[in-house]
Coordinates of C-alpha atoms in Angstrom, one line a residue:
M18 CA 37.9 126.6 166.7
M19 CA 38.3 124.0 164.0
S20 CA 41.7 122.2 164.0
E21 CA 43.5 122.1 160.8
N22 CA 43.8 118.5 159.3
K23 CA 47.0 118.9 157.3
N24 CA 48.9 115.8 156.0
I25 CA 52.5 116.1 157.4
N26 CA 53.6 112.9 156.0
T27 CA 53.9 113.2 152.2
V28 CA 54.9 110.6 149.7
Q29 CA 58.1 112.6 149.1
D30 CA 58.9 112.3 152.8
Y31 CA 58.6 108.6 152.7
D32 CA 60.6 108.4 149.5
E33 CA 63.5 110.5 151.0
V34 CA 63.6 108.1 154.1
L35 CA 63.6 105.1 151.8
A36 CA 66.2 106.5 149.6
V37 CA 68.6 106.8 152.7
V38 CA 68.0 103.1 153.6
K39 CA 68.3 102.1 149.9
G40 CA 71.8 103.7 150.0
Y41 CA 72.6 101.4 152.9
V42 CA 71.5 98.3 150.9
E43 CA 73.5 99.4 147.9
G44 CA 76.5 99.9 150.2
L45 CA 76.2 96.3 151.4
R46 CA 75.5 95.1 147.8
T47 CA 78.8 96.8 146.5
G48 CA 80.8 96.5 149.7
D49 CA 81.4 100.3 149.5
V50 CA 82.0 101.6 153.1
D51 CA 82.1 105.2 151.9
L52 CA 78.6 104.8 150.6
L53 CA 77.5 103.3 153.9
K54 CA 79.1 106.2 155.8
K55 CA 76.7 108.6 153.9
T56 CA 73.7 106.7 155.4
F57 CA 74.8 106.9 158.9
H58 CA 75.2 109.7 161.3
K59 CA 78.9 109.9 162.3
D60 CA 78.0 108.9 166.0
A61 CA 75.4 106.2 165.0
V62 CA 75.3 103.1 167.1
M63 CA 74.7 99.4 166.3
Y64 CA 73.5 96.6 168.5
G65 CA 72.5 93.0 167.9
H66 CA 73.4 89.3 168.6
L67 CA 76.0 87.4 166.6
P68 CA 77.1 83.8 167.1
E69 CA 80.1 85.0 169.2
G70 CA 78.0 87.2 171.4
L71 CA 76.5 90.8 171.6
S72 CA 77.7 93.1 169.0
E73 CA 77.5 96.6 170.5
G74 CA 78.7 100.1 170.1
S75 CA 79.8 102.2 167.2
I76 CA 78.5 101.9 163.6
E77 CA 82.3 101.4 162.9
N78 CA 81.6 97.7 163.6
L79 CA 79.4 97.6 160.5
Y80 CA 82.3 99.0 158.5
T81 CA 84.6 96.5 159.9
Y82 CA 82.2 93.7 159.0
I83 CA 81.9 95.0 155.4
E84 CA 85.8 95.3 155.1
K85 CA 86.0 91.6 156.3
F86 CA 83.3 90.1 154.1
G87 CA 83.2 92.4 151.1
A88 CA 80.2 92.9 148.7
A89 CA 76.9 91.2 149.1
S90 CA 76.3 90.6 145.3
Y91 CA 73.3 88.3 145.9
I92 CA 71.6 90.3 148.7
K93 CA 67.8 90.5 148.7
T94 CA 65.9 93.0 150.8
H95 CA 62.5 94.4 151.6
L96 CA 62.2 97.8 153.2
S97 CA 59.2 99.0 155.3
V98 CA 58.7 102.4 156.9
L99 CA 57.2 101.4 160.2
H100 CA 56.6 104.9 161.3
K101 CA 57.6 108.5 160.4
T102 CA 57.0 111.9 161.9
P103 CA 58.4 115.1 160.3
T104 CA 61.8 114.6 161.9
T105 CA 62.0 110.8 162.8
A106 CA 61.4 107.6 161.2
V107 CA 61.9 103.8 161.8
V108 CA 62.6 101.5 158.9
R109 CA 62.6 97.7 158.9
V110 CA 65.0 95.9 156.5
E111 CA 64.4 92.3 155.8
M112 CA 67.6 90.9 154.3
E113 CA 68.7 87.6 152.8
S114 CA 72.1 86.5 151.8
D115 CA 74.5 89.3 153.0
A116 CA 78.2 89.1 152.2
A117 CA 78.7 86.3 154.7
G118 CA 75.6 84.5 153.5
E119 CA 73.6 85.4 156.5
D120 CA 70.0 86.6 156.9
F121 CA 69.2 89.6 159.2
T122 CA 66.2 91.8 160.2
D123 CA 67.4 95.4 160.8
Y124 CA 65.6 98.1 162.5
H125 CA 67.0 101.7 161.5
S126 CA 66.2 104.7 163.4
L127 CA 66.6 107.9 161.5
I128 CA 66.6 111.6 162.3
K129 CA 66.3 114.6 160.1
V130 CA 69.3 116.8 160.7
D131 CA 69.8 120.1 158.7
G132 CA 67.3 118.9 156.1
A133 CA 68.9 115.5 155.6
W134 CA 67.9 112.0 156.9
K135 CA 70.6 110.0 158.7
V136 CA 70.5 106.7 160.5
V137 CA 71.4 107.1 164.2
A138 CA 70.8 103.6 165.4
K139 CA 70.7 100.1 163.9
L140 CA 69.4 97.1 165.8
F141 CA 69.6 93.7 164.1
H142 CA 68.7 90.1 164.6
L143 CA 70.8 87.4 162.8
Y144 CA 68.8 84.2 161.9
S145 CA 70.4 80.8 162.5
K146 CA 70.9 78.7 159.3

């Protein structure tokens, strides 16, 4: 029996994943926490190293960071879908000049829930200046 060779990763699928992460970038650019909340699952987590130590736990930490530093008007980003299945995806975000003037690399893990993509985990690396 011949196996079916069907493309399960369409361009539209990639566009939908990137649209979610572009919403994250726009939330950073404008300092809009409500927009960021649309990107992340309500129980999303965030982990990475900051100068004061490990940042770990709830995505609420990101919202607090944005409330503290505000809009990242001069942010520059590059997004790459590293891998995608019909219900999961990993996106790398290269970022320069966030609201605090910092540069980061993020890895966002997404899952498709009820037909919508949401970020469930954000791992980040802060670069020294």
